[in-house]
mmCIF file of C-alpha atoms in Angstrom:
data_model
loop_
_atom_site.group_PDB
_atom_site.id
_atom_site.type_symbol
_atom_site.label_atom_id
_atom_site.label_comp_id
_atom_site.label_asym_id
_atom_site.label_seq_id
_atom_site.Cartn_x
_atom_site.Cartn_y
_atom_site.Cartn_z
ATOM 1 C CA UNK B 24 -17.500 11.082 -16.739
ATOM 2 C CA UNK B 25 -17.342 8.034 -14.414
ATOM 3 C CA UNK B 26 -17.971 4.544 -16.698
ATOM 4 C CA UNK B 27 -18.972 1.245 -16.056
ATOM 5 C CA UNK B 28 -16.466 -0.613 -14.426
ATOM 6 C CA UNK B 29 -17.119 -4.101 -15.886
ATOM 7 C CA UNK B 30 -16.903 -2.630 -19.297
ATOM 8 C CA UNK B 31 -13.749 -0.700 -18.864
ATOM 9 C CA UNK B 32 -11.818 -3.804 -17.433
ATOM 10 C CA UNK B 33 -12.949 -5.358 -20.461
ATOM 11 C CA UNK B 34 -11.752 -2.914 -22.686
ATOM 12 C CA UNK B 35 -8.162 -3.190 -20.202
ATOM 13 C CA UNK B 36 -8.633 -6.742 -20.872
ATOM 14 C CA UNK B 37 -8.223 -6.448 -24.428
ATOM 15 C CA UNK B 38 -5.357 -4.277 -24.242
ATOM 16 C CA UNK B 39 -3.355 -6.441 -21.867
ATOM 17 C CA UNK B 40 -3.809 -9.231 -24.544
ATOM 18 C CA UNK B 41 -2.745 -7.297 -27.525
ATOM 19 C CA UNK B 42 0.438 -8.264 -29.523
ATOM 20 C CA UNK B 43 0.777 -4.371 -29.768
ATOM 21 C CA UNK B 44 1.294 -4.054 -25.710
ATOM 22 C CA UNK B 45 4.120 -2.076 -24.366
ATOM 23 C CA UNK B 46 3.880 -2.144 -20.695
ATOM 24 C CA UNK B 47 1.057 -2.218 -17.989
ATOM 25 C CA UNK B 48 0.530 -1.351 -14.494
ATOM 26 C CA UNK B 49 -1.881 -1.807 -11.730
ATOM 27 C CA UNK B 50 -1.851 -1.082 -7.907
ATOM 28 C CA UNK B 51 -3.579 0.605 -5.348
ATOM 29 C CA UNK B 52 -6.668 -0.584 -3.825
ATOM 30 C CA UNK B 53 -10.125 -0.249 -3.684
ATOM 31 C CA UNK B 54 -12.339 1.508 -1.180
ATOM 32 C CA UNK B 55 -13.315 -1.407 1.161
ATOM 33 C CA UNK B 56 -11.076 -4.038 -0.631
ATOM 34 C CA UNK B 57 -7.307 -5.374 -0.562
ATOM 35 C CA UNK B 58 -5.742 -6.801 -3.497
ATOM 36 C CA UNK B 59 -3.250 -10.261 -2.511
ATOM 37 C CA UNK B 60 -0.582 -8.577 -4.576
ATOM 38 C CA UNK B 61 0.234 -4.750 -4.020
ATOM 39 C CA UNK B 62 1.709 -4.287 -7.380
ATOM 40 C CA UNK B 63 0.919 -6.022 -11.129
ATOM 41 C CA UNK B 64 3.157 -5.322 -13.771
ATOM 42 C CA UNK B 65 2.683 -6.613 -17.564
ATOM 43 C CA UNK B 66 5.227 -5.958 -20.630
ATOM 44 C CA UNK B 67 6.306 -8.634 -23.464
ATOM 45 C CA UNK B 68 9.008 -9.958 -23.870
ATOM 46 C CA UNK B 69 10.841 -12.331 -26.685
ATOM 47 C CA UNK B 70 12.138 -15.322 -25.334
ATOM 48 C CA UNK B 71 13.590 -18.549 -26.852
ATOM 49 C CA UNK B 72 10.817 -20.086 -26.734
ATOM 50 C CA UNK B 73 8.982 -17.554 -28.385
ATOM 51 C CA UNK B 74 6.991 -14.491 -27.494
ATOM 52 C CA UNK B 75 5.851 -13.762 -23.601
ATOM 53 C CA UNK B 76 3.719 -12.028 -21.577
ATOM 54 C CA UNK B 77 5.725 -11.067 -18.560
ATOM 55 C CA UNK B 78 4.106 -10.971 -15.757
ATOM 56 C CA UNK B 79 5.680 -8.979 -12.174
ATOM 57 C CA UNK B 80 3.624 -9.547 -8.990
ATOM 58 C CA UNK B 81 4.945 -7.766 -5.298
ATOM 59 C CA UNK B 82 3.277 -8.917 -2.214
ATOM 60 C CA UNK B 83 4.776 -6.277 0.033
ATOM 61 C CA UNK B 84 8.037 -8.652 0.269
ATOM 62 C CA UNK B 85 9.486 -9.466 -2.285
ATOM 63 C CA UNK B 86 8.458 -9.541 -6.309
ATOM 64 C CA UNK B 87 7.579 -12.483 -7.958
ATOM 65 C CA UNK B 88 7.767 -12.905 -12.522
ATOM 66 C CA UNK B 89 6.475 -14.894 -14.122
ATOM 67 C CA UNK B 90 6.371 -15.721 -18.423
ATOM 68 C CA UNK B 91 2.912 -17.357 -19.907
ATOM 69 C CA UNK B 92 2.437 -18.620 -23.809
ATOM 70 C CA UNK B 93 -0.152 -15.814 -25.702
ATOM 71 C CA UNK B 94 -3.342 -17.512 -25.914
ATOM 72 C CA UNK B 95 -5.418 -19.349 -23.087
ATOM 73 C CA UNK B 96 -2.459 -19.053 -20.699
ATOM 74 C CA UNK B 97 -2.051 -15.542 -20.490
ATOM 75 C CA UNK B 98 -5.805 -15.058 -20.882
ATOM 76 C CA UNK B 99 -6.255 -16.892 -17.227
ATOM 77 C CA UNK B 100 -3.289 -15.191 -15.765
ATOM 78 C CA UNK B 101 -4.737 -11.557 -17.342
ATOM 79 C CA UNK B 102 -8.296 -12.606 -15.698
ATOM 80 C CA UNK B 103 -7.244 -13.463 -12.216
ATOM 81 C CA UNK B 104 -5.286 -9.944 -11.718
ATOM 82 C CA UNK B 105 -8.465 -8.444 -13.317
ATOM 83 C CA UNK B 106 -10.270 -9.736 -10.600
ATOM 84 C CA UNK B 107 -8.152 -8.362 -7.802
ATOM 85 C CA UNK B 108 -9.384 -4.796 -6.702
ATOM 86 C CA UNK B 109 -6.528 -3.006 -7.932
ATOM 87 C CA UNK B 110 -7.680 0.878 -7.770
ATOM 88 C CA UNK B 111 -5.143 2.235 -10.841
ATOM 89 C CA UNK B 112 -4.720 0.880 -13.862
ATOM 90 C CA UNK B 113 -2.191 1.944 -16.749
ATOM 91 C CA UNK B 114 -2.194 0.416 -19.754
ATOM 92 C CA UNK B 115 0.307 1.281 -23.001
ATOM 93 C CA UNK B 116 0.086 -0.096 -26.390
ATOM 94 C CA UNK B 117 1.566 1.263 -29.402
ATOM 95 C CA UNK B 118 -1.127 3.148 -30.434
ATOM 96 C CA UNK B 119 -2.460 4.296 -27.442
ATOM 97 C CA UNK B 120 -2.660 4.687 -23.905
ATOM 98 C CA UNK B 121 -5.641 4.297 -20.913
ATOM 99 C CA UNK B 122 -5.544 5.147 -17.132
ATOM 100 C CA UNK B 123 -8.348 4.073 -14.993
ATOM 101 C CA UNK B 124 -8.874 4.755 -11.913
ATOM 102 C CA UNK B 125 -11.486 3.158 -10.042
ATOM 103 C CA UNK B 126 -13.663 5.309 -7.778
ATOM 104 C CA UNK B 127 -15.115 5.284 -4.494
ATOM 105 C CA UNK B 128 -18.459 4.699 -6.134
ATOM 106 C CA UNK B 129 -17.127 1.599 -7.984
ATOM 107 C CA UNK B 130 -17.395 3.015 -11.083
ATOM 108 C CA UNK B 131 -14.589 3.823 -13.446
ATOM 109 C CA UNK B 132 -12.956 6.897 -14.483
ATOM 110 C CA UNK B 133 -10.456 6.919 -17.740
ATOM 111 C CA UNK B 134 -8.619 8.798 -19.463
ATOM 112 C CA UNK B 135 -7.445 7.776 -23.133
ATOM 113 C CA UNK B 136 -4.602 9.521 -24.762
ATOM 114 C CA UNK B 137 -2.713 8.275 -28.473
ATOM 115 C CA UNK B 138 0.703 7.324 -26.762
ATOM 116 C CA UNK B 139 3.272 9.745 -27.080
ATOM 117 C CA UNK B 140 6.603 9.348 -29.134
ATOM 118 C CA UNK B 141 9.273 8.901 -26.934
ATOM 119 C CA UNK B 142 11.507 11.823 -26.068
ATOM 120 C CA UNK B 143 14.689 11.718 -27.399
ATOM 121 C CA UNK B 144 18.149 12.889 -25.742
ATOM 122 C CA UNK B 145 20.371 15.625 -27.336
ATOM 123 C CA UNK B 146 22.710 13.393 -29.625
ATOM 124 C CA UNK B 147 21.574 10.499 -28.824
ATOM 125 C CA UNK B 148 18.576 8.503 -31.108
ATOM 126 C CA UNK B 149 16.916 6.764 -27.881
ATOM 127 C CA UNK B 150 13.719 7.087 -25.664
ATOM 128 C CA UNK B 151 15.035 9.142 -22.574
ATOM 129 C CA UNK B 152 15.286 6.317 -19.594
ATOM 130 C CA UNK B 153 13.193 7.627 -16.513
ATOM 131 C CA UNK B 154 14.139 5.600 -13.219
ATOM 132 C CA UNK B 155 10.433 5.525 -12.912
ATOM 133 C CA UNK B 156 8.051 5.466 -15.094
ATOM 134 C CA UNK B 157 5.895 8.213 -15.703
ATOM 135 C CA UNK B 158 3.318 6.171 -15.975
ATOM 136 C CA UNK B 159 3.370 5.121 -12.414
ATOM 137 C CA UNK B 160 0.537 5.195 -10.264
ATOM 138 C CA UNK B 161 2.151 7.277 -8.507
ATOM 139 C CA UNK B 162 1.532 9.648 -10.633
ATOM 140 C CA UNK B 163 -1.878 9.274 -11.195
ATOM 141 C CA UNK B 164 -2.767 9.894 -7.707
ATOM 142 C CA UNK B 165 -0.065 12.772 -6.602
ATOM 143 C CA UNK B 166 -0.096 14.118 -10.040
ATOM 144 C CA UNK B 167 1.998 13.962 -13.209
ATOM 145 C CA UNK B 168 2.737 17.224 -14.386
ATOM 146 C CA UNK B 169 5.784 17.379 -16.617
ATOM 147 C CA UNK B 170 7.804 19.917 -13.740
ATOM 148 C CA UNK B 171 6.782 17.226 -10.742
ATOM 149 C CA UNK B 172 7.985 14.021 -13.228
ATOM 150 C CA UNK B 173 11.700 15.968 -13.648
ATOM 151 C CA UNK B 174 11.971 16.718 -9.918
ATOM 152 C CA UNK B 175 11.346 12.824 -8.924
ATOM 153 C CA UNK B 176 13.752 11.640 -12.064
ATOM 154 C CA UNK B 177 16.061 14.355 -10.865
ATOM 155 C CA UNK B 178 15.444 13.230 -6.973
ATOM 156 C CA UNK B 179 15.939 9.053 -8.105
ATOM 157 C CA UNK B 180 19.454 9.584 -10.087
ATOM 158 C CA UNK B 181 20.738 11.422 -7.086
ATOM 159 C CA UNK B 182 19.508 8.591 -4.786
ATOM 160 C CA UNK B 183 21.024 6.344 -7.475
ATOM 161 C CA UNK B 184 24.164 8.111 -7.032
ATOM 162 C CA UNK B 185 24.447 7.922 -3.464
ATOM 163 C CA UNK B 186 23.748 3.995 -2.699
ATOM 164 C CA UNK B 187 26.294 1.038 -3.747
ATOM 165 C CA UNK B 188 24.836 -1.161 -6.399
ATOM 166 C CA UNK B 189 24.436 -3.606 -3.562
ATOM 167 C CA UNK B 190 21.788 -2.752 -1.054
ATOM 168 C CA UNK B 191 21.066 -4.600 2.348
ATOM 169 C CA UNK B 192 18.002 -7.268 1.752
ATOM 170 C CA UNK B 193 16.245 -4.767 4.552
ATOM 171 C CA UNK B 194 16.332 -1.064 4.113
ATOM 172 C CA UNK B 195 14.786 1.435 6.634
ATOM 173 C CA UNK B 196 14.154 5.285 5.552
ATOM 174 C CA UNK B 197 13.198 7.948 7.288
ATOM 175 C CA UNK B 198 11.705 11.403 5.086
ATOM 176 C CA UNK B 199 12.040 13.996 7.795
ATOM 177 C CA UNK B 200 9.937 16.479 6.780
ATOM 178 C CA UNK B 201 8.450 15.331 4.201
ATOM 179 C CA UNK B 202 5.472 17.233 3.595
ATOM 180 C CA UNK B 203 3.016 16.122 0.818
ATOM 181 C CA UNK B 204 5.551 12.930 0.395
ATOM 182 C CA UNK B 205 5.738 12.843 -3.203
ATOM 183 C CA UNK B 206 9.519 12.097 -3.230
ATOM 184 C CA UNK B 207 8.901 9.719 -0.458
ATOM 185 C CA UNK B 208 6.832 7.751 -2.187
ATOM 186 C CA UNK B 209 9.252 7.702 -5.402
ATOM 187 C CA UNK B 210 12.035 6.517 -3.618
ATOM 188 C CA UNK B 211 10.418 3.678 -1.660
ATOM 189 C CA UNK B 212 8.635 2.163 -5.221
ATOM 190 C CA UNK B 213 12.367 2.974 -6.631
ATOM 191 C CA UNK B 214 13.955 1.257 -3.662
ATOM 192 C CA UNK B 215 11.243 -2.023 -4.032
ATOM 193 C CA UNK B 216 11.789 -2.223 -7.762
ATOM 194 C CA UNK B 217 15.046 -2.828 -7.104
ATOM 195 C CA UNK B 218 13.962 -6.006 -4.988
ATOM 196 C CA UNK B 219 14.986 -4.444 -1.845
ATOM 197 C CA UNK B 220 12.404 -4.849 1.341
ATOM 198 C CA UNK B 221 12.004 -1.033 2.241
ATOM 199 C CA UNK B 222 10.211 0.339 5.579
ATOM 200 C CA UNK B 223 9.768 4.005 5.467
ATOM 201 C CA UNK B 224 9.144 6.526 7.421
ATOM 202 C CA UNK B 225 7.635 9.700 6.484
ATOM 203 C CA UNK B 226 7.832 12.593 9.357
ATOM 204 C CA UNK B 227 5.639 16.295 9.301
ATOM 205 C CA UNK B 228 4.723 18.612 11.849
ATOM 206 C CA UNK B 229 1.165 18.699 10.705
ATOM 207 C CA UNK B 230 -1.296 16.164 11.490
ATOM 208 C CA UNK B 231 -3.001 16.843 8.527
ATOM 209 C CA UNK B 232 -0.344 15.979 6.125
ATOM 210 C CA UNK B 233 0.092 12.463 8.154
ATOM 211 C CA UNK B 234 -3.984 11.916 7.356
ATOM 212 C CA UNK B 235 -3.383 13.052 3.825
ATOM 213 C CA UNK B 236 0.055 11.052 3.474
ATOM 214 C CA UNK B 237 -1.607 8.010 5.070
ATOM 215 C CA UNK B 238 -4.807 7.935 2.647
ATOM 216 C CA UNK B 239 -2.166 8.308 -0.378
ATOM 217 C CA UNK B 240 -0.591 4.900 0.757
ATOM 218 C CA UNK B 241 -3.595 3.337 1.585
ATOM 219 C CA UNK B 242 -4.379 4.113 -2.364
ATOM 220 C CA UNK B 243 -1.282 2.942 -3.687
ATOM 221 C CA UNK B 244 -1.597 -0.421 -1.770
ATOM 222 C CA UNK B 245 1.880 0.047 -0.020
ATOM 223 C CA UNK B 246 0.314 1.116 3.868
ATOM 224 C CA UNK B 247 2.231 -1.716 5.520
ATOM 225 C CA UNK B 248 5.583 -0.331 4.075
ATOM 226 C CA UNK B 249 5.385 3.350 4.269
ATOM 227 C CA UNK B 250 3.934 4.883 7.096
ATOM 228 C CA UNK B 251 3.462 8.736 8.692
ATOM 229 C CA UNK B 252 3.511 10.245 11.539
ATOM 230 C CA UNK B 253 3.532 13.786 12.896
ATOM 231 C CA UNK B 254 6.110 15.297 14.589
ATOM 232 C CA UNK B 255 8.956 17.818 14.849
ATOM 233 C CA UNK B 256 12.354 16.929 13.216
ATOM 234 C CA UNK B 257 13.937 17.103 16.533
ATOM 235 C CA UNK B 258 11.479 15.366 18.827
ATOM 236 C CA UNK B 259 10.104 12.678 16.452
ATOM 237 C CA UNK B 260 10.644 8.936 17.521
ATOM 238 C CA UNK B 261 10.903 6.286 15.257
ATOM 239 C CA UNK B 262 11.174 2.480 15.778
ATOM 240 C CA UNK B 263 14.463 2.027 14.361
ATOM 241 C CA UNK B 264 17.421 4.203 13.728
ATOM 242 C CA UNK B 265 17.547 4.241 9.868
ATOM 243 C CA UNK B 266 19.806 3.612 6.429
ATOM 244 C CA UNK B 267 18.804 6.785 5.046
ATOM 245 C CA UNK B 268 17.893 9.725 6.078
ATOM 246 C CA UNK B 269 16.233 12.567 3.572
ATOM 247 C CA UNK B 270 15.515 15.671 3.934
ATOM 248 C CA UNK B 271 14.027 17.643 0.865
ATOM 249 C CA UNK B 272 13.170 21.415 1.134
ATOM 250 C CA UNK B 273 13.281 21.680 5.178
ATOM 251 C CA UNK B 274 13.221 25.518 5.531
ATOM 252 C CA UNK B 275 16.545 27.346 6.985
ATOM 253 C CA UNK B 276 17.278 25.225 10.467
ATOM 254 C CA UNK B 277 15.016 22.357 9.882
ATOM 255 C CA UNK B 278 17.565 21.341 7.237
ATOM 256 C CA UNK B 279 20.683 21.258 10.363
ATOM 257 C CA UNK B 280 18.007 19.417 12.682
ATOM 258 C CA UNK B 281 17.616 16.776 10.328
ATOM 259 C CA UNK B 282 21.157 16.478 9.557
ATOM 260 C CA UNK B 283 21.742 16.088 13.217
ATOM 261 C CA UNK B 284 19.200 13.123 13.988
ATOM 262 C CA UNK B 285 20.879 11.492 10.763
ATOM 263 C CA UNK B 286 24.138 11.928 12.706
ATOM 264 C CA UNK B 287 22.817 10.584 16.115
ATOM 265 C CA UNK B 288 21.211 7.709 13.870
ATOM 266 C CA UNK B 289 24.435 7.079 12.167
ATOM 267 C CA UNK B 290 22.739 6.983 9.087
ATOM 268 C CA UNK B 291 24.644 5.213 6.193
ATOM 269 C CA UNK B 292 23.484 7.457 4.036
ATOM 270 C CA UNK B 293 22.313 11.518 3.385
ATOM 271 C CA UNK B 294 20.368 13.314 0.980
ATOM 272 C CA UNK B 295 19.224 16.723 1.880
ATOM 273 C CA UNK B 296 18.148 19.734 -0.220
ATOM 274 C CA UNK B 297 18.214 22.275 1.789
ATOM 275 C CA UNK B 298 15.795 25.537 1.048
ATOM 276 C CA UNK B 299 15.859 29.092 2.827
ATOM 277 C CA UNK B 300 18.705 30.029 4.942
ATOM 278 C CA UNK B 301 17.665 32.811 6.959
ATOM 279 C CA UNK B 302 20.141 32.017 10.068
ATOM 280 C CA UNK B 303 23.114 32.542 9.124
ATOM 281 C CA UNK B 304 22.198 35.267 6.595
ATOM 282 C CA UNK B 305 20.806 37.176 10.194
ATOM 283 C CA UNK B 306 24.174 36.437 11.658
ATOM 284 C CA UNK B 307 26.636 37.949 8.887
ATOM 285 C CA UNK B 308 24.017 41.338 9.116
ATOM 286 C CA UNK B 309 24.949 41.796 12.854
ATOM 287 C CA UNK B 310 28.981 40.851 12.374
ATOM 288 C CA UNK B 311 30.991 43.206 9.956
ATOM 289 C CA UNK B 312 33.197 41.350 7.483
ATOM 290 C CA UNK B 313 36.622 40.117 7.695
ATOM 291 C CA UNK B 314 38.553 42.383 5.355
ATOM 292 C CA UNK B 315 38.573 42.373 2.207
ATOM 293 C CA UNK B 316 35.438 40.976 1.974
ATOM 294 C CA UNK B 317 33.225 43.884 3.225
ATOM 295 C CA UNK B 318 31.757 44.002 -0.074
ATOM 296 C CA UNK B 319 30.457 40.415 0.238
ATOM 297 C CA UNK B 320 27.713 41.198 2.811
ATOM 298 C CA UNK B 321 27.155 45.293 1.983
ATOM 299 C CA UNK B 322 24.608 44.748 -0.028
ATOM 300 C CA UNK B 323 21.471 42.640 1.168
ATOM 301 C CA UNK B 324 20.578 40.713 -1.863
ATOM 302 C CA UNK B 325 24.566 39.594 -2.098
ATOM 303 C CA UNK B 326 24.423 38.849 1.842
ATOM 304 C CA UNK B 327 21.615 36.436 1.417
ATOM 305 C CA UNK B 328 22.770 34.762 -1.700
ATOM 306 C CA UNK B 329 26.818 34.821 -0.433
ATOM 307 C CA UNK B 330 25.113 33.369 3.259
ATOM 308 C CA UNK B 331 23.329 30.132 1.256
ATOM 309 C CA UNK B 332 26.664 29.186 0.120
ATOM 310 C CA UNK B 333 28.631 29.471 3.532
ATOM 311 C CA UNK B 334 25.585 27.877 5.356
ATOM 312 C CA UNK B 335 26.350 24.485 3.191
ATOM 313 C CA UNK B 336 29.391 24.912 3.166
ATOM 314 C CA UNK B 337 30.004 24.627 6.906
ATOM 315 C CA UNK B 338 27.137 21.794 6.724
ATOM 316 C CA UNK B 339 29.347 19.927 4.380
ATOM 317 C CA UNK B 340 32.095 20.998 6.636
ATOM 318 C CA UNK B 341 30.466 19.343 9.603
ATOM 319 C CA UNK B 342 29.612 16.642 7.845
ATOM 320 C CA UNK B 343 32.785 15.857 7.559
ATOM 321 C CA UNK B 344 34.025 16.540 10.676
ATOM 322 C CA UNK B 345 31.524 13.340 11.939
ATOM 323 C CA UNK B 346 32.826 10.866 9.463
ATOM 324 C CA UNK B 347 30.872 11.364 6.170
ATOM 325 C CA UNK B 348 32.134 11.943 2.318
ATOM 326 C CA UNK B 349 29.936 14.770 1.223
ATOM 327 C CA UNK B 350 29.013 16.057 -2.007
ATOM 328 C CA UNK B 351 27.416 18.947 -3.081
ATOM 329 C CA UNK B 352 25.462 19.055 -6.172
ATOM 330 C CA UNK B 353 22.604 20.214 -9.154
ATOM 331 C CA UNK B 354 19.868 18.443 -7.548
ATOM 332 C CA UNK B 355 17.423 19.772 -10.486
ATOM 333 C CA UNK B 356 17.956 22.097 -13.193
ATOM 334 C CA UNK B 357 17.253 25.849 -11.963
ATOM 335 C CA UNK B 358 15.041 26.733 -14.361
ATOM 336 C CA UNK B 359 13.062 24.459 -12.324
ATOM 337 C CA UNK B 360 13.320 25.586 -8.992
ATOM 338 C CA UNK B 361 16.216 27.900 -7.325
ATOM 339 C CA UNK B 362 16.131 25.636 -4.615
ATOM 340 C CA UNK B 363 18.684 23.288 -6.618
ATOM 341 C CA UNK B 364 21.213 22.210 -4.110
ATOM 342 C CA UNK B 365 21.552 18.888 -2.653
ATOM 343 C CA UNK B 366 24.095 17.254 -0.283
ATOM 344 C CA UNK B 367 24.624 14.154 -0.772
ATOM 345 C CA UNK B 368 26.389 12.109 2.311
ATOM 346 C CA UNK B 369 27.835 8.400 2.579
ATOM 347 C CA UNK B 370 28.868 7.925 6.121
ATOM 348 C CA UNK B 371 32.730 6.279 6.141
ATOM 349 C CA UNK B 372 33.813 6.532 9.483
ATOM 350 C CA UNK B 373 36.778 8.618 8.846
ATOM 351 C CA UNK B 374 38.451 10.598 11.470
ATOM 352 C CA UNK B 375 38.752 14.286 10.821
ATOM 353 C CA UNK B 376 42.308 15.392 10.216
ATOM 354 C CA UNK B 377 43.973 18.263 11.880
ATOM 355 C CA UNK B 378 43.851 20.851 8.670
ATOM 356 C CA UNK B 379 39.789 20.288 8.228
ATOM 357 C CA UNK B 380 39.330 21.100 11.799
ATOM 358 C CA UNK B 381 41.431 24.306 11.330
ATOM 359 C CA UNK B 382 40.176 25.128 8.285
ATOM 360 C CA UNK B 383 36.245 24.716 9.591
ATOM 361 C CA UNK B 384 37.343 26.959 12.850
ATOM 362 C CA UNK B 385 38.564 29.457 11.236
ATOM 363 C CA UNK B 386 36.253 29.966 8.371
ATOM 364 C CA UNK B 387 33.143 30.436 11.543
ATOM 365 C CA UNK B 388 35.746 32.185 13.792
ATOM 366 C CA UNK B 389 36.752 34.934 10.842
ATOM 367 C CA UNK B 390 33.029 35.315 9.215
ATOM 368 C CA UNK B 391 31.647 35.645 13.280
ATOM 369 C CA UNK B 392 29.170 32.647 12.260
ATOM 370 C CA UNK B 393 27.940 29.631 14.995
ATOM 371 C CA UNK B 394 26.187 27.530 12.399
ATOM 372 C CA UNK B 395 22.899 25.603 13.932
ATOM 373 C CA UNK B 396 23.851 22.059 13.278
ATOM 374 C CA UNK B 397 27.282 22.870 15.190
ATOM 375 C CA UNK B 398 25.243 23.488 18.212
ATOM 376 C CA UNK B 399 22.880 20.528 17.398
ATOM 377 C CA UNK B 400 26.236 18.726 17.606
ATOM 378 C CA UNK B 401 27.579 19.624 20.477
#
């Protein structure tokens, strides 16, 4: 039931001032309003000097922190981001935790929970460390079930994985096909936590996922810095070539026509998931088997599931061919999705050496196979 808001910021208020404070977060934006920071983050923090409210503004460009003394210090600094229109607001304390979200009405809906213990790893007697927090507004507004929390943590370590601990001051991203943009919107607050200026693009073929996509960044206050537009993979124009390309869950070919405009780009760097692989899988039914592998492709269910591994294979295979160090690995346990596979691409430069070329040529020239992103090569 929607509540006043004055009285819930109060309450927030109170919270943000408590000794017993763990971490808070606000973003987003109100209907009709704009907050001068796009992002407020609060947590304490022992110092020298004593005890501290820190205090993490963004502005779209770069964060800013800040530490005030407990008392009428941090009471001003608490009371001016109070009176920015943030939309969400997640507060933790020891005891207990509040998410508000502030609706188009103006009024206030909140939910109040006791604050969970922290999960612990196998063997190990810590909190598990999520790259974001679950308590992200993010969350809040694409929703935070448990399954969709794994996936981005999953999603952000393999990111993780694939950049240099150094990142350019400017990165560009492009999500080619990114559908509801969940992951898109993970990796660009992962990218800006980590202080770098990110511009992404997220790419669907249906205008109504652009609207939808839009309205979500609108929400989370970050509109100038991620942006949508509708297109096809292959068609699509963007303003600049980008860093990194992703491509999570494009079905069968879509996955080889994004690889391909990451080629063209020369895109530093490749993470793709692929999900159903129907082509080549059609292409092994109509060509019999080189011997002795007849019993590879006899039986559908084995053709389909034998046909997912030599599609990626011949995409890593390509991959390399064009001067990129692939890797192929778990992107997310499968007893969360069967979809599990990511390849994961750096781009070096390397030429290709005589033996993969042969060995690439022979394994499409023996199994009767053209893969798509070979002819999106070509």
């Amino acid at each position: 039931m929607p509540q006043p808001l004055d009285a819930v910021l109060a309450e927030v208020r109170g919270l943000l001032l408590d000794p017993a404070l763990t971490r808070a977060v606000a973003a987003g934006k109100r209907r009709g309003a704009t907050p001068s920071v796009t992002r407020a983050e609060f947590r304490p923090v022992a110092l020298k000097g004593g005890p501290r409210l820190q205090i993490v503004t963004d502005d779209g460009s770069r964060p800013y922190t800040r530490n005030v003394e407990p008392g009428p210090e941090a009471a001003a600094a608490v009371d001016a981001l109070l009176a920015e229109p943030f939309g969400n607001w997640h507060v933790e304390t020891a005891a207990t935790t509040v998410q508000v979200r502030v609706t188009k009405k103006g009024d206030a809906q909140v939910h109040r929970a006791a604050t969970a213990e922290p999960a612990v790893t196998q063997g190990h007697d810590r909190a598990k460390q999520w790259l974001l927090d679950p308590g992200d507004p993010l969350f809040t507004v694409v929703g935070g079930t448990a399954a969709k929390r794994r996936q981005v943590d999953a999603f952000l370590r393999a990111l993780a994985a694939t950049l240099p601990d150094e990142l350019p001051a400017e990165l560009r991203v492009v999500d080619l096909g990114c559908g509801n943009a969940y992951l898109t919107f993970a990796a660009y607050r992962f990218l800006a936590d980590r202080g770098v200026k990110v511009r992404v693009v997220g790419v669907d073929v249906r205008e109504d996922q652009r609207v939808r996509n839009s309205a979500v960044a609108e929400q989370l206050g970050c509109a100038d810095a991620v942006t949508f537009v509708a297109g096809t993979i292959e068609d699509v124009v963007v303003a600049e070539a980008p860093d990194l390309v992703l491509a999570l869950h494009a079905c069968d070919t879509a996955t080889d026509q994004a690889l391909a405009r990451a080629v063209h780009w020369d895109a530093k760097w490749v993470l793709a998931a692929p999900c159903c692989h129907h082509d080549i899988a059609a292409q092994l039914k109509g060509h019999p088997a080189p011997a002795p592998y007849g019993e590879l492709t006899r039986h559908a269910i084995l053709r389909e599931r034998f046909a997912d591994v030599l599609t990626d294979s011949l995409r890593s295979a390509l991959l390399r061919l064009h001067g990129y160090r692939v890797e192929v690995v778990e992107f997310v346990d499968s007893a969360h999705t069967p979809r599990n596979l990511l390849l994961r691409a750096r781009l070096t430069g390397a030429p290709p050496t005589n033996d993969q070329r042969g060995e690439y040529e022979a394994l499409t020239s023996q199994w009767g196979v053209t893969p798509a992103l070979e002819k999106l090569l070509t």
